[in-house]
Structure formats: structure tokens, C-alpha cells
GROMACS .gro file of C-alpha atoms in nm:
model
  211
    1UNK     CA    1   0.000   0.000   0.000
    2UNK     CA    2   0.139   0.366  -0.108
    3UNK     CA    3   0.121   0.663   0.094
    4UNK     CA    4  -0.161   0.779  -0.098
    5UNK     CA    5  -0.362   0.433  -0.006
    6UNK     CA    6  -0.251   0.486   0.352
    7UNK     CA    7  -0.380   0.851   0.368
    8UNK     CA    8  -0.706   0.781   0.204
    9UNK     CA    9  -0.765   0.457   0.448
   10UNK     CA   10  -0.675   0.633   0.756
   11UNK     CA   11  -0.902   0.954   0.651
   12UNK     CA   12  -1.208   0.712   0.599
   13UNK     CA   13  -1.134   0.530   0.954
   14UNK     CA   14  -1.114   0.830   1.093
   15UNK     CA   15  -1.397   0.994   0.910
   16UNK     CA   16  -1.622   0.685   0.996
   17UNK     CA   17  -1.500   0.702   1.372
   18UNK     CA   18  -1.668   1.083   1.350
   19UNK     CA   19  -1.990   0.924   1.198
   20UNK     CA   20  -2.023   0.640   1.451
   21UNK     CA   21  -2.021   0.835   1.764
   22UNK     CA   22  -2.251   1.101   1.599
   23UNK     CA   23  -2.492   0.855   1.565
   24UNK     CA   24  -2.430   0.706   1.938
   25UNK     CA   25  -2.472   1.067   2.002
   26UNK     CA   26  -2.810   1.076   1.839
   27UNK     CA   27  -2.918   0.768   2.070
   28UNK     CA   28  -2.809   0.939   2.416
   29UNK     CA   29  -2.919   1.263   2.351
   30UNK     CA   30  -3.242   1.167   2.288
   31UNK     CA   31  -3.217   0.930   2.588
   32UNK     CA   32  -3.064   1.195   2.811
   33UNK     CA   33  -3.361   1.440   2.673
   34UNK     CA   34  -3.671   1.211   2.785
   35UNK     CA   35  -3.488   1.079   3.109
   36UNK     CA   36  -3.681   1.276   3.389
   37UNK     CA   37  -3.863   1.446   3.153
   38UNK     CA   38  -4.268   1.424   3.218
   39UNK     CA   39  -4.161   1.118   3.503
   40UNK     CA   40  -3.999   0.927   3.225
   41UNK     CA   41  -3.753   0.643   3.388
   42UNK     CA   42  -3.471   0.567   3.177
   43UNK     CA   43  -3.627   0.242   3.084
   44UNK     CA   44  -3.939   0.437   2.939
   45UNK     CA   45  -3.706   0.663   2.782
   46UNK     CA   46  -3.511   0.398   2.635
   47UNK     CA   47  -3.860   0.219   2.523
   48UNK     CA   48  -4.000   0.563   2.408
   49UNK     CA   49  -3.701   0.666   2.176
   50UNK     CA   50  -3.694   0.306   2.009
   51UNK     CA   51  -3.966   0.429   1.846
   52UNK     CA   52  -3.797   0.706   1.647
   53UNK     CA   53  -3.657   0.691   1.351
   54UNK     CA   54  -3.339   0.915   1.398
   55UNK     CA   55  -3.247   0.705   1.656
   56UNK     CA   56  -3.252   0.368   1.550
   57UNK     CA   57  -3.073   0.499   1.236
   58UNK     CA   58  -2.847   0.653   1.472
   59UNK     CA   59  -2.757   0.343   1.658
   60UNK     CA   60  -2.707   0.175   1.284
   61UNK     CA   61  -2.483   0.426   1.209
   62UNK     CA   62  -2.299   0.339   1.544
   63UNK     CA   63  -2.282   0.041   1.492
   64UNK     CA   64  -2.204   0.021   1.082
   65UNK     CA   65  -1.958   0.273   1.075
   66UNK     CA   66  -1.755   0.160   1.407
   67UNK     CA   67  -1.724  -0.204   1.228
   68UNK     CA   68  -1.551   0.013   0.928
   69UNK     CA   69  -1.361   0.213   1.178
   70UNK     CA   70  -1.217  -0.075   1.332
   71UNK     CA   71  -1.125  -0.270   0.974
   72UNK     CA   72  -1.426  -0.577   1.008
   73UNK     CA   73  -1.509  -0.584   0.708
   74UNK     CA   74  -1.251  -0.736   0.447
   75UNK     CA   75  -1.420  -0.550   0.133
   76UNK     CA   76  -1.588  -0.150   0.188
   77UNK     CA   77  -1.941  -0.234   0.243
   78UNK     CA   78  -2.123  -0.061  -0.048
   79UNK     CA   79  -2.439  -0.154  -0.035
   80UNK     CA   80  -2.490  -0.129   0.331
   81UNK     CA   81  -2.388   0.235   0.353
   82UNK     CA   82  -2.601   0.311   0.078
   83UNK     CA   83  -2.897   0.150   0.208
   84UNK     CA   84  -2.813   0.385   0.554
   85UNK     CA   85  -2.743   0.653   0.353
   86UNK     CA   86  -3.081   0.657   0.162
   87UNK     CA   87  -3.270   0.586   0.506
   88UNK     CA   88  -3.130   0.905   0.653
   89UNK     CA   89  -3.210   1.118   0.376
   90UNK     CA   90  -3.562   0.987   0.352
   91UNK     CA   91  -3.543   1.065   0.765
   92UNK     CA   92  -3.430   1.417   0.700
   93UNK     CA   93  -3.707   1.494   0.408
   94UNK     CA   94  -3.962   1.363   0.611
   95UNK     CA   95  -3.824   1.608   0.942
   96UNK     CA   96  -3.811   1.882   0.691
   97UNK     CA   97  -4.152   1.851   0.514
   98UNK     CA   98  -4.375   1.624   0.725
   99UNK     CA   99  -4.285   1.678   1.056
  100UNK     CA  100  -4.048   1.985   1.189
  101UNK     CA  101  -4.304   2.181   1.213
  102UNK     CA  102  -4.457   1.960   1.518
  103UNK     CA  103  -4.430   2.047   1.869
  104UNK     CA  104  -4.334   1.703   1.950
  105UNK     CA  105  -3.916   1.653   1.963
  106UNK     CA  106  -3.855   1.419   2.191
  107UNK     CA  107  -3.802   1.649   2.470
  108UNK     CA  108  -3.471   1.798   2.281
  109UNK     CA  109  -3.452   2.150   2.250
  110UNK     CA  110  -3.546   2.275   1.888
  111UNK     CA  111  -3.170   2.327   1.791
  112UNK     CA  112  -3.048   2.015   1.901
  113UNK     CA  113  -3.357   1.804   1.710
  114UNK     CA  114  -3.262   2.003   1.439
  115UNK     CA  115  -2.892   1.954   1.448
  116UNK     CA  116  -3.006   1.538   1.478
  117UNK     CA  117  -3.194   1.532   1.173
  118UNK     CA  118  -2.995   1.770   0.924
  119UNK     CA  119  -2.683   1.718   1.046
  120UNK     CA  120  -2.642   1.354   1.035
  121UNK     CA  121  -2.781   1.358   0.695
  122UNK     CA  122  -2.541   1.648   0.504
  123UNK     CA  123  -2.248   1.479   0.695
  124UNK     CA  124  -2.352   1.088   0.588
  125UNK     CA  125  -2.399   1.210   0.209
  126UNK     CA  126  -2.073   1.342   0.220
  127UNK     CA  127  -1.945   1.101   0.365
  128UNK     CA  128  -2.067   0.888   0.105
  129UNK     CA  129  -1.961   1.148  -0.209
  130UNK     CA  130  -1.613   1.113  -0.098
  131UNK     CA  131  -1.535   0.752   0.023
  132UNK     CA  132  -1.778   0.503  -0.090
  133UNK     CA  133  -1.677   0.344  -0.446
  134UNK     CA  134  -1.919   0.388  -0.684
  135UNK     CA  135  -1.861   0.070  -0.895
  136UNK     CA  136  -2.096  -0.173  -0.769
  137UNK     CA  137  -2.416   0.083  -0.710
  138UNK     CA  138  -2.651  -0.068  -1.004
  139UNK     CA  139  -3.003  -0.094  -1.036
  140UNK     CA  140  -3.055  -0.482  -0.926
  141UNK     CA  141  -2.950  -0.323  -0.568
  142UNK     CA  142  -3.285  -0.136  -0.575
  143UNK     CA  143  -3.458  -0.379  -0.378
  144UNK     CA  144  -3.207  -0.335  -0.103
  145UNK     CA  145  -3.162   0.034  -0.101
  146UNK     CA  146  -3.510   0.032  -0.030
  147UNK     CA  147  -3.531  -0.218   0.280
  148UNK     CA  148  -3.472  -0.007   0.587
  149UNK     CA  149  -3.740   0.227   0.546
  150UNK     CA  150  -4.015  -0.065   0.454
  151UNK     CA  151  -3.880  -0.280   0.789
  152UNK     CA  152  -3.898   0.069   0.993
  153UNK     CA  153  -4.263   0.127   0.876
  154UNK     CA  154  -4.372  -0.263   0.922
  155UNK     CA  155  -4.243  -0.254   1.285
  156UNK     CA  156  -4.338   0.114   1.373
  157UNK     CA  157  -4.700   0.040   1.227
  158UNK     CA  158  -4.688  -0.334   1.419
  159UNK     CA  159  -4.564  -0.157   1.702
  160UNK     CA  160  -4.829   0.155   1.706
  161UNK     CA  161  -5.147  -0.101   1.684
  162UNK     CA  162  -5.034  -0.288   1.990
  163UNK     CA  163  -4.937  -0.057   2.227
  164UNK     CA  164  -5.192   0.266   2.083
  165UNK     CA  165  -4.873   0.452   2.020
  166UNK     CA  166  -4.727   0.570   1.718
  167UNK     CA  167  -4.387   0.682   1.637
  168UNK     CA  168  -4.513   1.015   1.449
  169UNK     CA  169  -4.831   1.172   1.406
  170UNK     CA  170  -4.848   1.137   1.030
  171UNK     CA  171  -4.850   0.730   1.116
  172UNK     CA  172  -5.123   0.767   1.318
  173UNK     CA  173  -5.506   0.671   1.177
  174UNK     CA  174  -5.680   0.811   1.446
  175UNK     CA  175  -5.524   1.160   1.421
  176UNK     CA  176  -5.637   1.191   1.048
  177UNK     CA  177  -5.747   0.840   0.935
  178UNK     CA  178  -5.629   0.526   0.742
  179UNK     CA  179  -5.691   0.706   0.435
  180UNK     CA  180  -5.464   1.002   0.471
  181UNK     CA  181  -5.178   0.792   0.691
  182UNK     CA  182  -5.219   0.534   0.313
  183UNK     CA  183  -5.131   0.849   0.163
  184UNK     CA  184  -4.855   0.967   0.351
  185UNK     CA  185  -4.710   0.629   0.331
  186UNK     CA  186  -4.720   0.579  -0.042
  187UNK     CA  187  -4.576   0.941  -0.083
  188UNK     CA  188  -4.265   0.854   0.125
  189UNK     CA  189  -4.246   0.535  -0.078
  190UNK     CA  190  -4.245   0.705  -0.407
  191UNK     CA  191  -3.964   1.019  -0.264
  192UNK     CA  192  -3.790   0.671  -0.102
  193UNK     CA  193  -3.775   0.490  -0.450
  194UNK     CA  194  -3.692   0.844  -0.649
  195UNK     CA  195  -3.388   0.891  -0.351
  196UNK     CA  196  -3.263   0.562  -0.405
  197UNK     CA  197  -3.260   0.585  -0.814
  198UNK     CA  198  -3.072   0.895  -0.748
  199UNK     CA  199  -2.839   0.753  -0.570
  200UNK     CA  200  -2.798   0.448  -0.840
  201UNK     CA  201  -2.764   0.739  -1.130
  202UNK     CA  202  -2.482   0.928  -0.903
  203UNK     CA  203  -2.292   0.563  -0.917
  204UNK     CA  204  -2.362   0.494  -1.312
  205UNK     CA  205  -2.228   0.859  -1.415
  206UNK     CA  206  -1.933   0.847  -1.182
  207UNK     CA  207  -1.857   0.505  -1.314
  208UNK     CA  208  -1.862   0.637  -1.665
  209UNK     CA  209  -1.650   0.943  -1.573
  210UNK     CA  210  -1.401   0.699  -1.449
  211UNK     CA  211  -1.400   0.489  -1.724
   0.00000   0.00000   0.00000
């Protein structure tokens, strides 16, 4: 490996180190931010947050990019920080157009919800610009890029109907009804599918550049 290998390597490590604890940060400030608040017990904190979006993606990100901080994986893993990378920026189109204008954060300050929701999102498509090789991003990895948000919506919907809670008011039938949460849903599908072909085209035309 030249120096050039060994400077790019050790700026994605370290890169990805800065991406993995922002997303444990995403997981204990919400945490920290419903612990006490409104007699919340950290275990109904912890059960309340699990709910959320942000923060499950948050503890993905932990987890994801502190396996390629630490070298675990013996090829870059393409396709899984794509699929994370899509999630969040569905996550941060639905804060900015669905949702930021709800009273509800969590019990985080404005700022800090704010800072969750747009700033893991600019810095994880960066990320992604810069390091991840676009080779392998094709259109028969649709399917995939498309996964996290459809498991997020079976569980939070599963989730809502047994316990009478739901992650986000635009999930929620008896705020507006089944109709217009249908809606919602299938409008978040269609910006999730035209996200993830975005990303695909990104990976075609900086293929053919390189080539």
C-alpha cells in the first residue's frame, strides 16, 4: 500500500470514527432528553425513543460505521452504507416537510432536534460522495436500497397497533385516518424509491467518468 492508499484509508477510519459516535450521540441525547422528563424512567425513555426513527438509524450508524472504523469488514461495504445513507435522507425529508413543524421533539430542545436530523444527513452524504466506491451501485441493488425504510414502517406500524402509540403523528389513523396515513405512506415510498434511483444514477455517471 502507497502513501496515498494509507492517507485515504486512515481519513475514511477516521472519518467513519466521526460518523459512529454522531450517531451514538443521536441515541443518548435523545435518551438523556426524555430521562426525567414528564416522570420518564430511563427504561421508558429507552422504550420511548426506540420508536424514532433518527435514533434507531443513529444506533445503525454506530454500529455500521464503528465495524468500518475498526477494519471488520474485508471489502468497503457498499451496499450497506447506501442502504443507511438513503434511510437518513428519507429521515431528514420527512423532518423537513412532514414533521419539523410539530411540537413534539422528543423532549430535545429545537436546535439540538434540528442539528439530529440535518446534520447527520449532510455529513452521511458526504461522507458517502467522498469515500464510498461507486462501482458496484446498479439498479438490481434497488430492492435493497429500499429495505430499511419498509422494515422501519412494518415494525413502527406493528408496534403503534399494539401498544396505541405511534412513532409520528403522520402514522397515526386516528389523528387523520387510514386514508390520509395510506397516503402519507405511499408518498414517502415514491420520494424513497426516487432517492434511491438517485443515488444508483450518481454511481452509473461516476462510473462512466471513471471509465
Amino acid at each position: 500500500m502507497n502513501d496515498d492508499q494509507d492517507i485515504a484509508q486512515t481519513s475514511v477510519r477516521i472519518t467513519a470514527a466521526a460518523l459512529s459516535i454522531f450517531g451514538l450521540y443521536v441515541v443518548i441525547s435523545h435518551i438523556a432528553a426524555l430521562t426525567g422528563h414528564e416522570g420518564h424512567t430511563l427504561l421508558d425513555a429507552i422504550a420511548e425513543v426506540s420508536r424514532n426513527f433518527a435514533v434507531l438509524l443513529g444506533l445503525l450508524s454506530f454500529f455500521l460505521f464503528g465495524a468500518i472504523t475498526f477494519g471488520v469488514y474485508s471489502a468497503f461495504p457498499v451496499h450497506e452504507v447506501t442502504a443507511v445513507t438513503i434511510a437518513v435522507s428519507l429521515m431528514g425529508f420527512s423532518y423537513h416537510f412532514l414533521y419539523s413543524d410539530l411540537s413534539e421533539t422528543h423532549g430535545l430542545p429545537i436546535w439540538q432536534d434540528e442539528l439530529i436530523h440535518t446534520g447527520l444527513t449532510l455529513f452521511l452524504l458526504i461522507w458517502w460522495v467522498i469515500f464510498v466506491p461507486k462501482a458496484d451501485i446498479q439498479f438490481v441493488y434497488l430492492p435493497i436500497y429500499l429495505l430499511l425504510p419498509l422494515l422501519y414502517s412494518i415494525y413502527a406500524f406493528g408496534r403503534g397497533h399494539v401498544e396505541g402509540i405511534y412513532a409520528y403523528e403522520f402514522m397515526d389513523p386516528r389523528i387523520d385516518g387510514g386514508v390520509t396515513v395510506f397516503l402519507n405512506m405511499i408518498f414517502l415510498t415514491c420520494v424513497n424509491i426516487v432517492i434511491s434511483i438517485g443515488f444508483i444514477l450518481l454511481g452509473v455517471f461516476a462510473n462512466s467518468r471513471s471509465g
